[in-house]
Amino acid sequence: MWGRRWAWLVAWACVAGGLSGCDRQSSGNRARTGFAARPQALEFGPAAIGSTKTVKLRVANEGRAPLRVEGASSSVPNVEIAPFEPFSLSAGGEAELEVRFSPAVEGTVQGVVDILTDADSDGAAGSQVNFAGQGVKAWVEVRSQELDFGNVALDTVQVLTLRLRNSSRVESPLRLRMAGADADQFSSSTAGPELMLQPGEEQALPIAFKPRRLGVASAEVSVEVCEGCAPIAVPLKGMGIASQLDISPLRVDFGNVALGATAEERIMVRNLGTSPMSYQGARLLEGAGEFRLLSAVVPPGGVLNPGQAAEIRVAFAPSRLGALPEARVEIDVKATGSAAPAPKVALSGEGGSSCVTVLPRALDLGGVAEGMSATREVKVINRCRAPVLVSDLQIDTRQGGFFTLAQAPASTPIAPGQSAAVGVTFTPRAGAGQGEAQLSVSVRSGGTTSTEAVTLKGNGKALPPCQYAVSPATLDFGRVPVGAEVVLGTSVRNTGATECYLAGLQLASGSDGAFSAPPVTGALLAPGQKAQLLVRFKPEAEASYGGLAEGWVNHPSNGHPTVNVVGEGVKGCFAVQPTHLEFGLSQLTCAPRTQDVIAYNGCAGPLTVQGLQVQQDSAEFQLSEVPTFPVTLEAGGQFRLRATYAPENEGVDAAALRFELGPDSIYTASLLGKGVSKAEQTDTFFQESEAKVDVLFVVDNSGSMMEEQQSLGSNFAAFLSSANTAGVDYHIGVTTTGLDASPGGWSACLGGAEGGENGRLFPVDGASPRVITPTTPNASSVFAHNTQVGVCHWNEQGLEAAYRALSQPLLHNTDDPRTAQAADGNGGFLREDARLALIFLTDEEDFSPQPVAFYETYFRALKNNEASKLSVSAIVGPTNLSTCVTASSSGARYIQLAEATGGVVESICTPNWAESLKKLSSNTFGPNRSFPLSEQPENPSQISVTVDGVPVTSGWHYNPDTRAILFEAQAAPPPGALVEVTYPLGC
């Protein structure tokens, strides 16, 4: 108490008396500085491995003299301070530093941040701030094991949800990707960009299935949680059906048909329902080429009764060799009152001399050393519908050596869809050089025989004896747990100054079945070049295994190198996981790839790992975070290594990790990767020449919307300005934000639904045309009438109304089967080949039941996920409501959807309705300006664009959010233009 009072009195005396030297109690006349940091300790908390968590550190000068902050450093590598230039702090001044924590492993990380200053409050030149953080694994629990969409009619959309939960204590980033044979039929608006799940958060992400083809569709959606982590794959499946129709086959493949011949097939159409169907035959769509429609008999009255079938006959008469462009048959069959698109059956076929294909058509055996030979295979593939017989094989050698059959030319039967191999051997003639020949393959199919010819080439070379090295001398897999797999390589490298000829590498006959290896075919090896045989070892039992790898090179006395292959299958308590690290393809220009390896002690007591070796031919693989050996692991203990793959040149690279537990106890793990050169991608687009656009207005019918409805209806001409200029074929319909009828209010709604259109086009009672087209009489008056939807409702659900308007049962039916009104369906409004534009008009937020992502996914899938086929615009309450005091609330959900689809957002308080509608018109009816890229560009600055072959360097930019090329309005490609976008692929 006394000490504090004394310090206060001294300070007061200094102030009152102006005594010199009171600023500082120590010697000298310089004012005192004082450095402080807040908080005094940094707590990062849990952070996901592989991510970066950032906190702010405030530094302050609590003295009376300026101080200078020169720099900062961290005591551990996982924590860093964002770079900054040295700066000064005046008395009382503050500044903010950014400190980043990027954990690489699980566990607690602690240390200090040193901040170097010239402060002398404590007599030192620096200050320290303690920090602590914890690295944890981000994890997302996928609660959906499989998404089965069941039977879905063609050109309709079914949406299911993928349920995910973040069970960890940190934010978990994730990405969704679609893959598989039928991935084009599944989609999600959430696929592609990174999503973030908060700790404990659960989300239901929408997945859409829109069948484009009849039959089973299968794909998978992979959930990628972190880079390098194995994605979680969720199977997707569904069945595309034609409602109550059975169409068989779903695809007609004529196979390989001889030139000049004609093949015929039939398509059967059956009515499996209980009601008659309209059937008017079939037609070939444009571009049929060599395909023809022979007959499509229409039953009496054009009606296909229940249980009745109709036959369609099609033919294929190829006029040129090879696979020809597919054609489609459109079958004019539909249920009564349905406006669903007609089902289509694909036709495919190839032109050839027979329905048997011989590949390759030209076989080059390459350079072969004189005195040796090379053997390659020609495949004879039976694409006929019946067995064929390879009846004759002949080789006609024309120059430069000997071409022979590797087997006797016996007759060989080939079942439908199967193939047979024909071996051809080239043996050079001394001094003859280039060799040429022709292989003739005669095939009998039924009573017809056809002959296919294959050109053969080979080049004899006089080479000095090959100087080579085999590595390793013994391919020793060491100890591998039973059931695990390890891949190691043995290589032959040309160590001389001239070419070597390697006739082949393979596992010798008699090697144990635990070893397997695809053979390496013969090739010339340039000086320094190697050929590598990759051998897989997967022991099935506790035992010792052996084998032999062998090769052949051009050397008179040492031309048959061999390598012993040994390994041991064990069941022990020490384990390495994974036993095989597959790095896959890695571009030479990309950053190195990394994976972790963990060594476990599953024994009941301590275990000592004496050492670790990396065996490889070069230095493409590197290890980091390697402990100092020997390492003793307690029971249940483990240590982690990080393997890095940085290929230096093209080709396959392999390495072995040897964990030494004792002289006779070495466990092995393997590393494998392949270096490739950087590739380019070119995406091709065609600008529409005759645009079709379907426009759906969703108009708020609540009590505050009377004036806005009138403004919309009276400016129809402004909205059609771009449509009339471009000659667009449009369909324009209107529905309301009301789902349920709202009778008895202060104001009645006309149209026959009492404000509850529930997605049906207005007016439900058909008092005026419900779909406006370029041929609609008095279209402006009709539009003005249709937008006066009334002001009787109170519950605005615009997104749900649009969804219901464009889904079953309204989408393809001219009558809604759920209501008593006649002809109140929306069938015929939406066209398969038209763009879709949704325009929302409301002064209130959307209160639809589903998240915005659900509706975005559905609308995108409805247009086959072609970004140029969908736009959503909104005239709503703006984000800043101070500019629009009459709006009840901001239309944030509408704005979100509009921005996601490249639409236009205008304020409901717009002072110029005509100008606002012209903007919507340009976006709705103008030429396509957005062209989405199929892959991620490595460097957007290297993107090149051509229109009709002419480079375009201005008037467009790359949008990384949508991964698309976006043209300016005045620079949009003209109708019919070919747009090509070329860019380097990313890593």
PDB file of C-alpha atoms in Angstrom, residues 328-503:
ATOM      1  CA  ARG A 328     -31.680 -41.418 -83.144  1.00  0.00           C
ATOM      2  CA  VAL A 329     -35.198 -42.660 -83.808  1.00  0.00           C
ATOM      3  CA  GLU A 330     -37.917 -40.581 -82.181  1.00  0.00           C
ATOM      4  CA  ILE A 331     -41.004 -42.645 -81.340  1.00  0.00           C
ATOM      5  CA  ASP A 332     -44.240 -40.619 -81.414  1.00  0.00           C
ATOM      6  CA  VAL A 333     -46.023 -42.312 -78.538  1.00  0.00           C
ATOM      7  CA  LYS A 334     -47.532 -40.673 -75.470  1.00  0.00           C
ATOM      8  CA  ALA A 335     -50.243 -41.013 -72.890  1.00  0.00           C
ATOM      9  CA  THR A 336     -53.414 -39.043 -73.423  1.00  0.00           C
ATOM     10  CA  GLY A 337     -52.999 -35.455 -72.274  1.00  0.00           C
ATOM     11  CA  SER A 338     -49.219 -35.757 -71.843  1.00  0.00           C
ATOM     12  CA  ALA A 339     -46.774 -33.231 -73.282  1.00  0.00           C
ATOM     13  CA  ALA A 340     -43.707 -35.273 -72.321  1.00  0.00           C
ATOM     14  CA  PRO A 341     -40.922 -35.392 -74.929  1.00  0.00           C
ATOM     15  CA  ALA A 342     -41.097 -38.381 -77.250  1.00  0.00           C
ATOM     16  CA  PRO A 343     -38.746 -41.247 -76.281  1.00  0.00           C
ATOM     17  CA  LYS A 344     -35.693 -41.729 -78.471  1.00  0.00           C
ATOM     18  CA  VAL A 345     -33.678 -44.850 -79.320  1.00  0.00           C
ATOM     19  CA  ALA A 346     -30.018 -44.523 -80.334  1.00  0.00           C
ATOM     20  CA  LEU A 347     -28.643 -46.264 -83.450  1.00  0.00           C
ATOM     21  CA  SER A 348     -24.941 -47.076 -83.855  1.00  0.00           C
ATOM     22  CA  GLY A 349     -22.777 -49.098 -86.207  1.00  0.00           C
ATOM     23  CA  GLU A 350     -19.436 -49.361 -87.989  1.00  0.00           C
ATOM     24  CA  GLY A 351     -18.548 -49.724 -91.634  1.00  0.00           C
ATOM     25  CA  GLY A 352     -16.027 -52.406 -92.498  1.00  0.00           C
ATOM     26  CA  SER A 353     -15.355 -55.364 -94.701  1.00  0.00           C
ATOM     27  CA  SER A 354     -17.033 -57.627 -92.148  1.00  0.00           C
ATOM     28  CA  CYS A 355     -18.379 -57.618 -88.620  1.00  0.00           C
ATOM     29  CA  VAL A 356     -14.945 -58.817 -87.485  1.00  0.00           C
ATOM     30  CA  THR A 357     -12.349 -56.172 -86.625  1.00  0.00           C
ATOM     31  CA  VAL A 358      -8.588 -56.696 -86.694  1.00  0.00           C
ATOM     32  CA  LEU A 359      -6.554 -54.275 -84.562  1.00  0.00           C
ATOM     33  CA  PRO A 360      -4.185 -52.623 -85.008  1.00  0.00           C
ATOM     34  CA  ARG A 361      -4.528 -52.095 -88.750  1.00  0.00           C
ATOM     35  CA  ALA A 362      -0.823 -51.200 -88.910  1.00  0.00           C
ATOM     36  CA  LEU A 363       1.714 -52.903 -86.618  1.00  0.00           C
ATOM     37  CA  ASP A 364       5.204 -51.445 -86.229  1.00  0.00           C
ATOM     38  CA  LEU A 365       7.541 -53.729 -84.283  1.00  0.00           C
ATOM     39  CA  GLY A 366      10.152 -50.960 -84.088  1.00  0.00           C
ATOM     40  CA  GLY A 367      13.909 -51.427 -84.013  1.00  0.00           C
ATOM     41  CA  VAL A 368      15.192 -54.976 -83.444  1.00  0.00           C
ATOM     42  CA  ALA A 369      18.813 -56.015 -83.046  1.00  0.00           C
ATOM     43  CA  GLU A 370      20.154 -58.352 -85.719  1.00  0.00           C
ATOM     44  CA  GLY A 371      20.361 -61.871 -84.359  1.00  0.00           C
ATOM     45  CA  MET A 372      17.282 -61.372 -82.164  1.00  0.00           C
ATOM     46  CA  SER A 373      13.536 -61.168 -82.762  1.00  0.00           C
ATOM     47  CA  ALA A 374      10.465 -59.294 -81.586  1.00  0.00           C
ATOM     48  CA  THR A 375       6.922 -60.622 -81.186  1.00  0.00           C
ATOM     49  CA  ARG A 376       3.718 -58.584 -81.020  1.00  0.00           C
ATOM     50  CA  GLU A 377       0.040 -59.470 -81.100  1.00  0.00           C
ATOM     51  CA  VAL A 378      -2.765 -58.616 -83.486  1.00  0.00           C
ATOM     52  CA  LYS A 379      -6.281 -58.982 -82.050  1.00  0.00           C
ATOM     53  CA  VAL A 380      -9.179 -60.410 -84.031  1.00  0.00           C
ATOM     54  CA  ILE A 381     -12.414 -59.158 -82.440  1.00  0.00           C
ATOM     55  CA  ASN A 382     -15.784 -60.724 -83.197  1.00  0.00           C
ATOM     56  CA  ARG A 383     -18.521 -58.082 -83.174  1.00  0.00           C
ATOM     57  CA  CYS A 384     -20.980 -60.296 -84.982  1.00  0.00           C
ATOM     58  CA  ARG A 385     -24.047 -61.819 -83.359  1.00  0.00           C
ATOM     59  CA  ALA A 386     -22.881 -65.361 -84.048  1.00  0.00           C
ATOM     60  CA  PRO A 387     -19.594 -67.255 -83.728  1.00  0.00           C
ATOM     61  CA  VAL A 388     -17.023 -66.715 -86.480  1.00  0.00           C
ATOM     62  CA  LEU A 389     -14.047 -68.774 -87.617  1.00  0.00           C
ATOM     63  CA  VAL A 390     -10.570 -67.422 -88.328  1.00  0.00           C
ATOM     64  CA  SER A 391     -10.026 -69.773 -91.248  1.00  0.00           C
ATOM     65  CA  ASP A 392      -6.726 -68.631 -92.723  1.00  0.00           C
ATOM     66  CA  LEU A 393      -3.663 -66.604 -91.737  1.00  0.00           C
ATOM     67  CA  GLN A 394      -1.021 -65.618 -94.283  1.00  0.00           C
ATOM     68  CA  ILE A 395       2.015 -63.329 -94.202  1.00  0.00           C
ATOM     69  CA  ASP A 396       3.471 -61.830 -97.354  1.00  0.00           C
ATOM     70  CA  THR A 397       7.014 -60.540 -96.603  1.00  0.00           C
ATOM     71  CA  ARG A 398       8.061 -57.875 -99.071  1.00  0.00           C
ATOM     72  CA  GLN A 399      11.497 -56.732 -97.880  1.00  0.00           C
ATOM     73  CA  GLY A 400      14.077 -56.551 -95.130  1.00  0.00           C
ATOM     74  CA  GLY A 401      13.771 -59.617 -92.929  1.00  0.00           C
ATOM     75  CA  PHE A 402      11.495 -62.420 -91.860  1.00  0.00           C
ATOM     76  CA  PHE A 403       7.916 -62.000 -90.601  1.00  0.00           C
ATOM     77  CA  THR A 404       6.450 -65.228 -89.260  1.00  0.00           C
ATOM     78  CA  LEU A 405       3.418 -66.400 -87.304  1.00  0.00           C
ATOM     79  CA  ALA A 406       4.096 -67.105 -83.656  1.00  0.00           C
ATOM     80  CA  GLN A 407       1.661 -70.055 -83.774  1.00  0.00           C
ATOM     81  CA  ALA A 408       0.479 -72.558 -86.358  1.00  0.00           C
ATOM     82  CA  PRO A 409      -2.155 -71.111 -88.723  1.00  0.00           C
ATOM     83  CA  ALA A 410      -4.963 -73.376 -87.492  1.00  0.00           C
ATOM     84  CA  SER A 411      -8.656 -72.502 -87.694  1.00  0.00           C
ATOM     85  CA  THR A 412      -9.729 -70.629 -84.556  1.00  0.00           C
ATOM     86  CA  PRO A 413     -13.378 -70.144 -83.498  1.00  0.00           C
ATOM     87  CA  ILE A 414     -14.295 -66.858 -81.777  1.00  0.00           C
ATOM     88  CA  ALA A 415     -17.521 -66.496 -79.785  1.00  0.00           C
ATOM     89  CA  PRO A 416     -19.648 -63.326 -80.121  1.00  0.00           C
ATOM     90  CA  GLY A 417     -18.058 -60.415 -78.286  1.00  0.00           C
ATOM     91  CA  GLN A 418     -14.796 -62.298 -77.775  1.00  0.00           C
ATOM     92  CA  SER A 419     -11.373 -61.954 -79.374  1.00  0.00           C
ATOM     93  CA  ALA A 420      -8.383 -64.068 -80.367  1.00  0.00           C
ATOM     94  CA  ALA A 421      -4.710 -63.078 -80.510  1.00  0.00           C
ATOM     95  CA  VAL A 422      -2.489 -63.682 -83.524  1.00  0.00           C
ATOM     96  CA  GLY A 423       1.221 -63.484 -82.730  1.00  0.00           C
ATOM     97  CA  VAL A 424       3.597 -62.019 -85.344  1.00  0.00           C
ATOM     98  CA  THR A 425       7.400 -62.308 -85.046  1.00  0.00           C
ATOM     99  CA  PHE A 426       9.964 -60.158 -86.846  1.00  0.00           C
ATOM    100  CA  THR A 427      13.526 -61.460 -87.272  1.00  0.00           C
ATOM    101  CA  PRO A 428      15.858 -59.028 -89.088  1.00  0.00           C
ATOM    102  CA  ARG A 429      17.973 -60.119 -92.016  1.00  0.00           C
ATOM    103  CA  ALA A 430      21.640 -59.090 -91.615  1.00  0.00           C
ATOM    104  CA  GLY A 431      22.260 -55.761 -93.319  1.00  0.00           C
ATOM    105  CA  ALA A 432      18.697 -55.529 -94.717  1.00  0.00           C
ATOM    106  CA  GLY A 433      17.473 -52.695 -92.478  1.00  0.00           C
ATOM    107  CA  GLN A 434      13.772 -51.824 -92.819  1.00  0.00           C
ATOM    108  CA  GLY A 435      11.364 -54.754 -93.178  1.00  0.00           C
ATOM    109  CA  GLU A 436       7.810 -54.685 -94.507  1.00  0.00           C
ATOM    110  CA  ALA A 437       5.068 -57.299 -94.855  1.00  0.00           C
ATOM    111  CA  GLN A 438       1.320 -57.802 -94.858  1.00  0.00           C
ATOM    112  CA  LEU A 439      -0.745 -60.089 -92.643  1.00  0.00           C
ATOM    113  CA  SER A 440      -4.001 -61.365 -94.157  1.00  0.00           C
ATOM    114  CA  VAL A 441      -6.689 -62.642 -91.791  1.00  0.00           C
ATOM    115  CA  SER A 442      -9.565 -64.564 -93.403  1.00  0.00           C
ATOM    116  CA  VAL A 443     -12.751 -64.886 -91.386  1.00  0.00           C
ATOM    117  CA  ARG A 444     -15.801 -67.014 -92.151  1.00  0.00           C
ATOM    118  CA  SER A 445     -19.149 -65.813 -90.840  1.00  0.00           C
ATOM    119  CA  GLY A 446     -22.081 -67.969 -91.890  1.00  0.00           C
ATOM    120  CA  GLY A 447     -21.713 -68.556 -95.612  1.00  0.00           C
ATOM    121  CA  THR A 448     -19.533 -65.449 -96.185  1.00  0.00           C
ATOM    122  CA  THR A 449     -15.765 -65.138 -96.009  1.00  0.00           C
ATOM    123  CA  SER A 450     -14.002 -61.787 -95.715  1.00  0.00           C
ATOM    124  CA  THR A 451     -10.344 -60.880 -95.452  1.00  0.00           C
ATOM    125  CA  GLU A 452      -8.752 -58.148 -93.335  1.00  0.00           C
ATOM    126  CA  ALA A 453      -5.212 -56.882 -94.009  1.00  0.00           C
ATOM    127  CA  VAL A 454      -2.665 -55.593 -91.483  1.00  0.00           C
ATOM    128  CA  THR A 455       0.493 -53.737 -92.545  1.00  0.00           C
ATOM    129  CA  LEU A 456       3.627 -54.970 -90.740  1.00  0.00           C
ATOM    130  CA  LYS A 457       6.880 -53.065 -90.263  1.00  0.00           C
ATOM    131  CA  GLY A 458      10.173 -53.675 -88.467  1.00  0.00           C
ATOM    132  CA  ASN A 459      13.653 -52.209 -88.567  1.00  0.00           C
ATOM    133  CA  GLY A 460      16.724 -54.446 -88.287  1.00  0.00           C
ATOM    134  CA  LYS A 461      19.691 -52.788 -86.589  1.00  0.00           C
ATOM    135  CA  ALA A 462      23.314 -53.878 -86.295  1.00  0.00           C
ATOM    136  CA  LEU A 463      24.157 -53.067 -82.675  1.00  0.00           C
ATOM    137  CA  PRO A 464      27.330 -53.648 -80.626  1.00  0.00           C
ATOM    138  CA  PRO A 465      26.945 -55.849 -77.536  1.00  0.00           C
ATOM    139  CA  CYS A 466      24.681 -54.158 -75.023  1.00  0.00           C
ATOM    140  CA  GLN A 467      26.308 -52.679 -71.922  1.00  0.00           C
ATOM    141  CA  TYR A 468      23.709 -52.814 -69.196  1.00  0.00           C
ATOM    142  CA  ALA A 469      23.110 -52.992 -65.465  1.00  0.00           C
ATOM    143  CA  VAL A 470      20.369 -54.858 -63.638  1.00  0.00           C
ATOM    144  CA  SER A 471      19.008 -53.330 -60.442  1.00  0.00           C
ATOM    145  CA  PRO A 472      18.550 -54.733 -57.891  1.00  0.00           C
ATOM    146  CA  ALA A 473      20.524 -57.947 -58.152  1.00  0.00           C
ATOM    147  CA  THR A 474      17.832 -59.650 -56.040  1.00  0.00           C
ATOM    148  CA  LEU A 475      14.285 -58.361 -55.755  1.00  0.00           C
ATOM    149  CA  ASP A 476      13.720 -58.965 -52.063  1.00  0.00           C
ATOM    150  CA  PHE A 477      10.276 -58.075 -50.707  1.00  0.00           C
ATOM    151  CA  GLY A 478      11.337 -58.852 -47.166  1.00  0.00           C
ATOM    152  CA  ARG A 479       8.485 -59.450 -44.753  1.00  0.00           C
ATOM    153  CA  VAL A 480       4.971 -58.590 -45.911  1.00  0.00           C
ATOM    154  CA  PRO A 481       1.833 -59.234 -43.828  1.00  0.00           C
ATOM    155  CA  VAL A 482      -0.408 -61.953 -45.204  1.00  0.00           C
ATOM    156  CA  GLY A 483      -3.055 -60.399 -47.463  1.00  0.00           C
ATOM    157  CA  ALA A 484      -1.150 -57.137 -47.935  1.00  0.00           C
ATOM    158  CA  GLU A 485       0.414 -56.112 -51.249  1.00  0.00           C
ATOM    159  CA  VAL A 486       3.775 -54.570 -52.079  1.00  0.00           C
ATOM    160  CA  VAL A 487       4.984 -53.500 -55.545  1.00  0.00           C
ATOM    161  CA  LEU A 488       8.697 -53.352 -56.350  1.00  0.00           C
ATOM    162  CA  GLY A 489      10.509 -52.886 -59.610  1.00  0.00           C
ATOM    163  CA  THR A 490      13.508 -54.506 -61.222  1.00  0.00           C
ATOM    164  CA  SER A 491      15.076 -52.602 -64.082  1.00  0.00           C
ATOM    165  CA  VAL A 492      17.522 -53.011 -66.935  1.00  0.00           C
ATOM    166  CA  ARG A 493      19.407 -49.791 -67.675  1.00  0.00           C
ATOM    167  CA  ASN A 494      21.544 -49.068 -70.726  1.00  0.00           C
ATOM    168  CA  THR A 495      24.920 -48.030 -69.268  1.00  0.00           C
ATOM    169  CA  GLY A 496      26.718 -47.848 -72.608  1.00  0.00           C
ATOM    170  CA  ALA A 497      27.114 -45.113 -75.220  1.00  0.00           C
ATOM    171  CA  THR A 498      25.007 -46.783 -77.954  1.00  0.00           C
ATOM    172  CA  GLU A 499      21.494 -48.170 -78.210  1.00  0.00           C
ATOM    173  CA  CYS A 500      20.569 -51.476 -76.594  1.00  0.00           C
ATOM    174  CA  TYR A 501      17.799 -53.784 -77.686  1.00  0.00           C
ATOM    175  CA  LEU A 502      15.696 -55.268 -74.918  1.00  0.00           C
ATOM    176  CA  ALA A 503      13.598 -58.126 -76.265  1.00  0.00           C
TER     177      ALA A 503
END
